[in-house]
Coordinates of C-alpha atoms and ligand atoms in Angstrom, one line a residue:
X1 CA -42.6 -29.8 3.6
X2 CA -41.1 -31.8 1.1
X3 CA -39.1 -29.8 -2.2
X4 CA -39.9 -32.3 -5.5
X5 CA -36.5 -33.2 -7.0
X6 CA -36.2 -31.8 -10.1
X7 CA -34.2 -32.9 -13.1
X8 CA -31.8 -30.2 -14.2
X9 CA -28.8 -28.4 -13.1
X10 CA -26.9 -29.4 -9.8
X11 CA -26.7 -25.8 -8.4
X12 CA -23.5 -26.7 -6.7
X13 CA -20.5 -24.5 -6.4
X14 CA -19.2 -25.4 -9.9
X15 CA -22.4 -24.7 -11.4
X16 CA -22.9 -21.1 -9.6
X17 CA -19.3 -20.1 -10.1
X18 CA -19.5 -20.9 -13.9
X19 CA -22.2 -18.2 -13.5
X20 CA -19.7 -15.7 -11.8
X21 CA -17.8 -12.7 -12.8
X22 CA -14.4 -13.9 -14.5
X23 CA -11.8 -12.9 -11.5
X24 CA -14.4 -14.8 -8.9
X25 CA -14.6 -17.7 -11.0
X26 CA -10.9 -19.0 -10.9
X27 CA -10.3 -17.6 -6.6
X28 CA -10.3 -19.5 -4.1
X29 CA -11.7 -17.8 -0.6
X30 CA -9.5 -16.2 2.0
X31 CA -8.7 -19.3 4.1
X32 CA -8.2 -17.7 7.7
X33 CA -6.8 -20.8 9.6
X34 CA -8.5 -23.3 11.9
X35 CA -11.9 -23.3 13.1
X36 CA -11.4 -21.7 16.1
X37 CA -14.6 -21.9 17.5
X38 CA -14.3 -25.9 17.2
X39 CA -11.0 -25.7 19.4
X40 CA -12.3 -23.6 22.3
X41 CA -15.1 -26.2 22.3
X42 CA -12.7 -28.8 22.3
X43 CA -10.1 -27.9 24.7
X44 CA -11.4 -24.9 26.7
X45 CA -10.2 -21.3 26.6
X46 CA -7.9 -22.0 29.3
X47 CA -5.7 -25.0 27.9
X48 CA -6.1 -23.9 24.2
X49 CA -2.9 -21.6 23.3
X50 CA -3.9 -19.7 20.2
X51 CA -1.2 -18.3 18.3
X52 CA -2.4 -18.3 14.6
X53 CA -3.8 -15.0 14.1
X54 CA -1.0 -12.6 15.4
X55 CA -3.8 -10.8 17.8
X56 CA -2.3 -8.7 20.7
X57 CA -2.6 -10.9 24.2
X58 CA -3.0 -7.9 26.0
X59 CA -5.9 -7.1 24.6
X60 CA -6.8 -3.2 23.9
X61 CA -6.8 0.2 26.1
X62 CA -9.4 -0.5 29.3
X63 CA -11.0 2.4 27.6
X64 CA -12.3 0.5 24.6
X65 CA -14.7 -1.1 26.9
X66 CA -16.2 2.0 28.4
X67 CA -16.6 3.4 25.1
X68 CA -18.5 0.5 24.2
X69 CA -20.8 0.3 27.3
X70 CA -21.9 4.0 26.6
X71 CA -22.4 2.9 22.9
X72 CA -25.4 0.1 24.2
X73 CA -27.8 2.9 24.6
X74 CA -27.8 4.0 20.5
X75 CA -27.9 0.4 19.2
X76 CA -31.0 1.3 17.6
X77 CA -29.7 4.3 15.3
X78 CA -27.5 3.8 12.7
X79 CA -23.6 4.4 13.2
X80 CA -22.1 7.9 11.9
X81 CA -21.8 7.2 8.1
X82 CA -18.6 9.5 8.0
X83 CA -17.0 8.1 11.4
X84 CA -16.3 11.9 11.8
X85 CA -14.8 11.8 14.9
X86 CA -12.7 8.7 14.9
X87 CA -10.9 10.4 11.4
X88 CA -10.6 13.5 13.3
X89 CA -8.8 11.7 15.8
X90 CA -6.6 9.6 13.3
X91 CA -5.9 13.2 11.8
X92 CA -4.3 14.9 14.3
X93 CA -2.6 11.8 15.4
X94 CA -1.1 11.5 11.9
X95 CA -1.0 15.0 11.4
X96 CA -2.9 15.1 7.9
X97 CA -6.2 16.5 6.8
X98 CA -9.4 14.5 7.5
X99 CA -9.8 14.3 3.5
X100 CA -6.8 12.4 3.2
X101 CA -8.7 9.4 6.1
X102 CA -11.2 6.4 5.2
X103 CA -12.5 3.8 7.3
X104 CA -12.7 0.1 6.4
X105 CA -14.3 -2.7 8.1
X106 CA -11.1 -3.9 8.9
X107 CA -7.6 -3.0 6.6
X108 CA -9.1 -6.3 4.8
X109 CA -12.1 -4.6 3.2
X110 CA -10.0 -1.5 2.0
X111 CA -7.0 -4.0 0.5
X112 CA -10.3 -5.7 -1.4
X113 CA -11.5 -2.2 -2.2
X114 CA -8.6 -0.8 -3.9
X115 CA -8.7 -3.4 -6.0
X116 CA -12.4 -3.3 -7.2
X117 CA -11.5 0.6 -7.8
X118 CA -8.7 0.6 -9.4
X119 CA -7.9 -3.0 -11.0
X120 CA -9.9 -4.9 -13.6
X121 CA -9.9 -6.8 -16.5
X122 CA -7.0 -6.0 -18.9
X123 CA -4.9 -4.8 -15.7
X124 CA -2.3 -5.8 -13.9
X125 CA -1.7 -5.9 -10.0
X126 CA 1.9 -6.1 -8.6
X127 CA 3.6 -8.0 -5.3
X128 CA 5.6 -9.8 -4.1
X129 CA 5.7 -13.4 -3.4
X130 CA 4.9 -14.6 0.3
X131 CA 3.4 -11.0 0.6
X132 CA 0.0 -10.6 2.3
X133 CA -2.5 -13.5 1.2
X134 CA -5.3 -10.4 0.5
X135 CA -3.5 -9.1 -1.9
X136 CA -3.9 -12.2 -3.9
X137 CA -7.6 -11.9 -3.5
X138 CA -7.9 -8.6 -4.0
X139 CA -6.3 -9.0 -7.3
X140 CA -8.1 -11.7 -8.2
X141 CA -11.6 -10.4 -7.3
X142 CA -11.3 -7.7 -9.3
X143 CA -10.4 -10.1 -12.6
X144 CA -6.8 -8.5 -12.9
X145 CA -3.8 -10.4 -13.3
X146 CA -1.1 -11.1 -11.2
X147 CA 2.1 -10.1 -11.1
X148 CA 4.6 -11.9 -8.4
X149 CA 7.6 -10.7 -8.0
X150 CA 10.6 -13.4 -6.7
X151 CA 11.5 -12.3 -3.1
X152 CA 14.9 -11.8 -1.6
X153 CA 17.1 -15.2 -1.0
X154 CA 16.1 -17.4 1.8
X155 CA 19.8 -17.2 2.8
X156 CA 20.3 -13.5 2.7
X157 CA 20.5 -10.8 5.3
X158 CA 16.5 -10.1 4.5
X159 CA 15.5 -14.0 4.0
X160 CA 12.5 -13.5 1.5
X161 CA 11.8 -10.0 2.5
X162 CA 10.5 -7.5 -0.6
X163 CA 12.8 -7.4 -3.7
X164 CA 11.9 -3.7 -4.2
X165 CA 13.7 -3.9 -7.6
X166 CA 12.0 -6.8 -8.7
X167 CA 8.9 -5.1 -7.9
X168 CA 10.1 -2.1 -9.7
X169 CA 11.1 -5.3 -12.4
X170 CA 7.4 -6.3 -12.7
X171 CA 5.5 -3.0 -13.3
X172 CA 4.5 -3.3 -17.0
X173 CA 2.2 -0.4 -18.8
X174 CA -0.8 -2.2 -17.9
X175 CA 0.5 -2.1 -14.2
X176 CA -2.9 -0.4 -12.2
X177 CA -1.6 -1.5 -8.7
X178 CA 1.7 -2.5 -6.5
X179 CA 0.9 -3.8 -2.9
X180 CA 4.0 -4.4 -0.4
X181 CA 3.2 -4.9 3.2
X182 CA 5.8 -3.1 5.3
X183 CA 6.9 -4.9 7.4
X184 CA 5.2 -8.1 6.1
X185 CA 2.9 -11.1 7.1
X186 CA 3.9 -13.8 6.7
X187 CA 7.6 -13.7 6.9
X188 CA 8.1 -10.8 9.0
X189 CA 10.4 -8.9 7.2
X190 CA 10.9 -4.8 6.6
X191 CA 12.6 -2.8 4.4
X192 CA 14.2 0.2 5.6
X193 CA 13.2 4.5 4.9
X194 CA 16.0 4.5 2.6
X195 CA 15.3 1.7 0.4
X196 CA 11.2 3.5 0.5
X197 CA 12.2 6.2 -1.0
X198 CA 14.0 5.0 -3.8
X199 CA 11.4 2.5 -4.6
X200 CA 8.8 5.0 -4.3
X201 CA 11.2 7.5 -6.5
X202 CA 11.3 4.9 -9.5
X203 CA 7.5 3.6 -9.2
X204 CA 5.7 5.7 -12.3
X205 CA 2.9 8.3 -10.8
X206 CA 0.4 6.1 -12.8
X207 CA 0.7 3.1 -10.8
X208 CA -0.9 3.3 -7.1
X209 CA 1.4 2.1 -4.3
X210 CA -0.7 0.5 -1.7
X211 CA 1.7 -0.1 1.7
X212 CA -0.1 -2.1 4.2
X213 CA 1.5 -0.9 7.4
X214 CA -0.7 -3.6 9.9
X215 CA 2.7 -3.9 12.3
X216 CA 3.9 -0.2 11.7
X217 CA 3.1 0.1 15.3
X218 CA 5.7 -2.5 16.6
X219 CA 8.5 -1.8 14.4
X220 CA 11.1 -0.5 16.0
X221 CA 14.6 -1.1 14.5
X222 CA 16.3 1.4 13.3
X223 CA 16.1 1.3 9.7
X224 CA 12.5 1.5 9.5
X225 CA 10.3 4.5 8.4
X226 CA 6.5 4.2 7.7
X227 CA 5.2 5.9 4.1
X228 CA 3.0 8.0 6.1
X229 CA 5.4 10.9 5.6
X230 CA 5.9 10.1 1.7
X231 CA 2.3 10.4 0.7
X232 CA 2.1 14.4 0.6
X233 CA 5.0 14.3 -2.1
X234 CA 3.9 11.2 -3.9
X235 CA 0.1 11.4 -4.0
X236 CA 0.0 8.0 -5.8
X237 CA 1.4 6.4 -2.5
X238 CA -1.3 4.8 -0.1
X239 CA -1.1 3.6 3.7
X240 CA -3.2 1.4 5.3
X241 CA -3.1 0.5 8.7
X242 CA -5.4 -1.6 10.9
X243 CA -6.8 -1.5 15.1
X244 CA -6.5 -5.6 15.0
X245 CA -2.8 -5.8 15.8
X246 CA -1.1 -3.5 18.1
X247 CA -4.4 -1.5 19.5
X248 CA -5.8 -5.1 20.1
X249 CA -8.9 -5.1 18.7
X250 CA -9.4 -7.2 16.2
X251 CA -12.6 -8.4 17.0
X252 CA -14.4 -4.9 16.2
X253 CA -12.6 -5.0 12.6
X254 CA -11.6 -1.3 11.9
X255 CA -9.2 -0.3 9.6
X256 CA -8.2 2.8 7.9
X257 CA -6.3 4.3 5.3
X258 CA -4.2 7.4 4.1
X259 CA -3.7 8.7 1.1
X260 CA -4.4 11.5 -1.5
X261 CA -8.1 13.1 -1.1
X262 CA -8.5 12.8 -4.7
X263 CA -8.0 8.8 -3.8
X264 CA -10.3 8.8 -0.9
X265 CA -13.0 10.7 -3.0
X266 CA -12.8 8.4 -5.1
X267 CA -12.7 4.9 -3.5
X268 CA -15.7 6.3 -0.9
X269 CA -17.8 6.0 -4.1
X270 CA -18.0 2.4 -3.5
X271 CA -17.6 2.5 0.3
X272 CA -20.7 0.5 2.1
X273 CA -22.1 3.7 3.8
X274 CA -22.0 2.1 7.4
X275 CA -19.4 0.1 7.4
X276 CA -17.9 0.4 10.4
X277 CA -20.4 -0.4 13.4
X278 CA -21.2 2.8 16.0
X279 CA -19.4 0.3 18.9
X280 CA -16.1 -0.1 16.9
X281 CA -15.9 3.8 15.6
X282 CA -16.1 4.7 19.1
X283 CA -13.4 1.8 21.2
X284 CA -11.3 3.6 18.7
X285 CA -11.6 6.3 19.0
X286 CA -11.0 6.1 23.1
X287 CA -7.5 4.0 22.5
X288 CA -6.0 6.3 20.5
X289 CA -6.6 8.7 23.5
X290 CA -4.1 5.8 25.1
X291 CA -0.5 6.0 24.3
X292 CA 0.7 4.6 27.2
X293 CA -1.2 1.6 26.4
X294 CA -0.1 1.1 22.9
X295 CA 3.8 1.8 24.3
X296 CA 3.2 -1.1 26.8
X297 CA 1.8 -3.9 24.9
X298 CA 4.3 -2.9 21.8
X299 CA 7.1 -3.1 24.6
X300 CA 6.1 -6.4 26.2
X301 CA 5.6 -7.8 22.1
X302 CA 9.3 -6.9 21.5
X303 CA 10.6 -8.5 24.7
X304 CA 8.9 -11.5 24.2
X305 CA 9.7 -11.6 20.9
X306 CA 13.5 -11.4 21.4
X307 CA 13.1 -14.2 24.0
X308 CA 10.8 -16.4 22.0
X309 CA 13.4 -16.0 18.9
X310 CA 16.5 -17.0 20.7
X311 CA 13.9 -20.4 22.7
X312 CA 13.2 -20.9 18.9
X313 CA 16.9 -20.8 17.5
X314 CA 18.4 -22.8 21.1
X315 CA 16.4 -25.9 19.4
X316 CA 18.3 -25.7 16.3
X317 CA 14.7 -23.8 13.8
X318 CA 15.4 -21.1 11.6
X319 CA 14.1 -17.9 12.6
X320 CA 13.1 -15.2 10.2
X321 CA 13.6 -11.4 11.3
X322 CA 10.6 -9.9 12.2
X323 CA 9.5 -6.4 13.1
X324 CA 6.2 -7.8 14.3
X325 CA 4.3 -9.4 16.9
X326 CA 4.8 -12.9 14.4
X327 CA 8.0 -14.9 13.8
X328 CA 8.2 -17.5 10.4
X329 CA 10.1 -20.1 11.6
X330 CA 11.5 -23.0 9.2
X331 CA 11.4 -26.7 10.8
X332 CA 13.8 -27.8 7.7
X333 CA 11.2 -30.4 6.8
X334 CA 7.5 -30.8 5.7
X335 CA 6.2 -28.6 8.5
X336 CA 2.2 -30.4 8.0
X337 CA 2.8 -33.3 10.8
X338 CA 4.6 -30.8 13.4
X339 CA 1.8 -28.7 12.9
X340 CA -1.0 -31.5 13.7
X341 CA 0.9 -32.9 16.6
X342 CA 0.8 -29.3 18.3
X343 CA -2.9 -28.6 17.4
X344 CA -3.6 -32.5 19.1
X345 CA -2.3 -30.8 22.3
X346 CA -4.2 -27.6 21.8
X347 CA -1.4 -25.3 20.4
X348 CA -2.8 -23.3 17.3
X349 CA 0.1 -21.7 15.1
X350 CA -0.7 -21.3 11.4
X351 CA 0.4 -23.3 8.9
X352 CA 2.4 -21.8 5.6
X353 CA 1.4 -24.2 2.6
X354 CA -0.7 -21.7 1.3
X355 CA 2.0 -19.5 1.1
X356 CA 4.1 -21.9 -0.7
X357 CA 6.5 -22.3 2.3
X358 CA 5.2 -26.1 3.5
X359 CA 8.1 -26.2 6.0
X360 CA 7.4 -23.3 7.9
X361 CA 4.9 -22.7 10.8
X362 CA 4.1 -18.8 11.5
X363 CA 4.1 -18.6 15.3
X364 CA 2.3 -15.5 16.8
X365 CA 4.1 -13.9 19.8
X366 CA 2.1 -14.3 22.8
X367 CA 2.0 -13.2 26.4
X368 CA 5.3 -15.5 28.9
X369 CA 2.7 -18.2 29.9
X370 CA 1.4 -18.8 26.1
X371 CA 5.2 -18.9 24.9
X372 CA 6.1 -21.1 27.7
X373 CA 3.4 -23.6 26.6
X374 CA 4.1 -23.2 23.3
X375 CA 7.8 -24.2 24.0
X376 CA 7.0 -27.2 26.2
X377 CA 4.3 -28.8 23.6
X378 CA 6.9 -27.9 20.8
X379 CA 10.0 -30.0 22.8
X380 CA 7.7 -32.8 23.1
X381 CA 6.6 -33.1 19.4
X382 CA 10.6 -32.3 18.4
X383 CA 11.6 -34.7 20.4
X384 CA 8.8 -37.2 18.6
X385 CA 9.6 -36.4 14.9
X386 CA 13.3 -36.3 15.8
X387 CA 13.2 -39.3 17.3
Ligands
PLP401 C1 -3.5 -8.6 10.1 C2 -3.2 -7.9 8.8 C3 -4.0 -7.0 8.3 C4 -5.2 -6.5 9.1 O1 -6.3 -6.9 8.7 P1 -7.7 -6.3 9.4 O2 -8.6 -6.6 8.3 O3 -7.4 -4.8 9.6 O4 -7.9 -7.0 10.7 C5 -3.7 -6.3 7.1 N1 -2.5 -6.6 6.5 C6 -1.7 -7.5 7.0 C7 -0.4 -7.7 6.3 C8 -2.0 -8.2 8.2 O5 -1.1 -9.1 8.6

């Protein structure tokens, strides 16, 4: 069948998004690396060395999978709407009331969420430079402005960590939202329980705190505190934290939040009522049953970290604290062509020019034999571009 061409508007993406509301028209979409699918094509699982997306290489609790199997016989009916007993679970984990829980297809849709629920038009959303690229989007989407904080000096003891008083700074009257990811993605950095409170202590009730806590599980120096045991006295304090990173399953996409049940009332208002698919609610559910798991692949993370930071720092890169599963690391020129030459042999890391840090790779911290490969392809392209 042939469609007549007809004289008239081009229906392209200009022409559609002229049609849009006023925060989609000007955002650019979430741009989540390289087309991994193309790679494993290309190179095969087993020479590809994927280290883009910060996932856990230890993959979740053995028990995720059993919980899925027994999941294959209700594929036909709906998931539980309320994902009763995976907040049940998170509850007594956390230790808070099952009002105070919601479920997001990921931490990504509830970042996006809080912004369509409590930004808009006229308003104003608050973070930090290099912070979390969703909170960007989030903002955006919702058609409120932006405000970016400057982040700590590059040459400090917290190299472009969160600038809690410039945060604090940037909060105007119109000021709806504040997002800081603690610790954060992409540079790694955390502030510490002390420095929380204080910030928390000077942000005005009106303005909601959102604290993305994706890593909370890894961080272990000593400094560091989660919100999770601010939000009862500070009720305009949010956590969200995510099973993609330490738990290991990001390909399910389950995230959650904490927070006021006034909050959650309201936010569930606009909550897709099935968001989160029956297999994912209960793999959840099952590793959280699994501490010893979680203990084991956050122990093996900060080992190989430590060991992958000083491989990194022996050939001369700057290395960014981190409290994650991630390191930033700065190659002290345009980062673009180191960054091809390791993708040509089939090492993915994620490039940083869309976090307006061009000279920096992100490098994810994978199991010994992916660090080892990532270390030998690395000498070989330093050793070209060095010359
Ligand atoms: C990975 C990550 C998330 C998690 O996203 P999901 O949608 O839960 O997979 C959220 N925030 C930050 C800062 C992250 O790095």
């Amino acid at each position: 069948m042939s469609v007549p061409v007809i004289e008239g508007p081009a229906f392209d993406e200009a022409w559609f998004a002229a049609r849009a509301s006023a925060g989609v028209r000007g955002l650019k979409a979430y741009d989540p690396g390289h087309d991994l699918v193309a790679f494993r094509r290309r190179f095969g699982n087993d020479v590809l060395v994927e280290l883009g997306s910060n996932e856990n290489p230890y993959g979740p609790s053995p028990r995720a999978a059993a919980a899925i199997m027994a999941q294959l016989e209700v594929l036909h009916r709906y998931p539980d709407p309320l994902g009763g007993d995976l907040k049940r679970a998170l509850a007594a984990k956390h230790g808070v009331g099952v009002d105070r829980l919601m479920l997001g297809n990921g931490s990504h849709e509830l970042l996006m969420l809080l912004g369509q629920v409590f930004a808009g038009p006229g308003t104003d959303v608050v973070f930090s430079r290099h912070g979390f690229a969703v909170f960007a989007l989030a903002t955006q989407a919702a058609g409120a402005t932006m405000r970016i904080a400057a982040p700590l000096p590059r040459d400090g003891a917290m190299p472009l960590g969160h600038d809690l008083d410039a945060l604090l700074e940037a909060i105007t009257a119109d000021t709806r939202l504040l997002f800081v990811a603690n610790p954060n993605n992409p540079t790694g950095t955390w502030f510490g329980g002390e420095a929380l409170d204080a910030f928390i202590e000077r942000v005005p009730p009106e303005v909601i705190v959102v604290v993305d806590e994706a890593y909370a599980e890894m961080a272990d120096a000593p400094d560091y505190a989660s919100a999770l045991g601010r939000i009862e006295r500070h009720p305009n304090v949010v956590v969200t934290r995510t099973f993609s990173k330490a738990y290991g399953l990001a390909g399910l996409r389950v995230g959650y939040l904490v927070a006021a049940p006034g909050l959650v009332a309201v936010m569930e208002r606009l909550r897709e009522s099935f968001n989160v698919n029956g297999p994912a609610l209960a793999a959840c559910e099952a590793v959280l049953d699994d501490e010893a798991h979680l203990r084991m692949a956050c122990r093996r993370n900060a080992e190989q970290r430590e060991a992958l930071v000083d491989a990194l720092k022996a050939r001369g890169l700057e290395v960014f604290p981190s409290q994650t599963n991630f390191v930033l690391v700065g190659f002290g020129r345009e980062a673009a062509p180191i960054e091809r030459a390791l993708t040509d042999r089939g090492v993915i890391l994620r490039p940083m020019g869309g976090y307006g840090l061009p000279d920096c790779l992100r490098i994810s911290v994978g199991n010994p034999d992916e660090n080892a490969r990532l270390l030998a392809a690395l000498d070989e392209v330093l050793h070209e571009v060095r010359g």
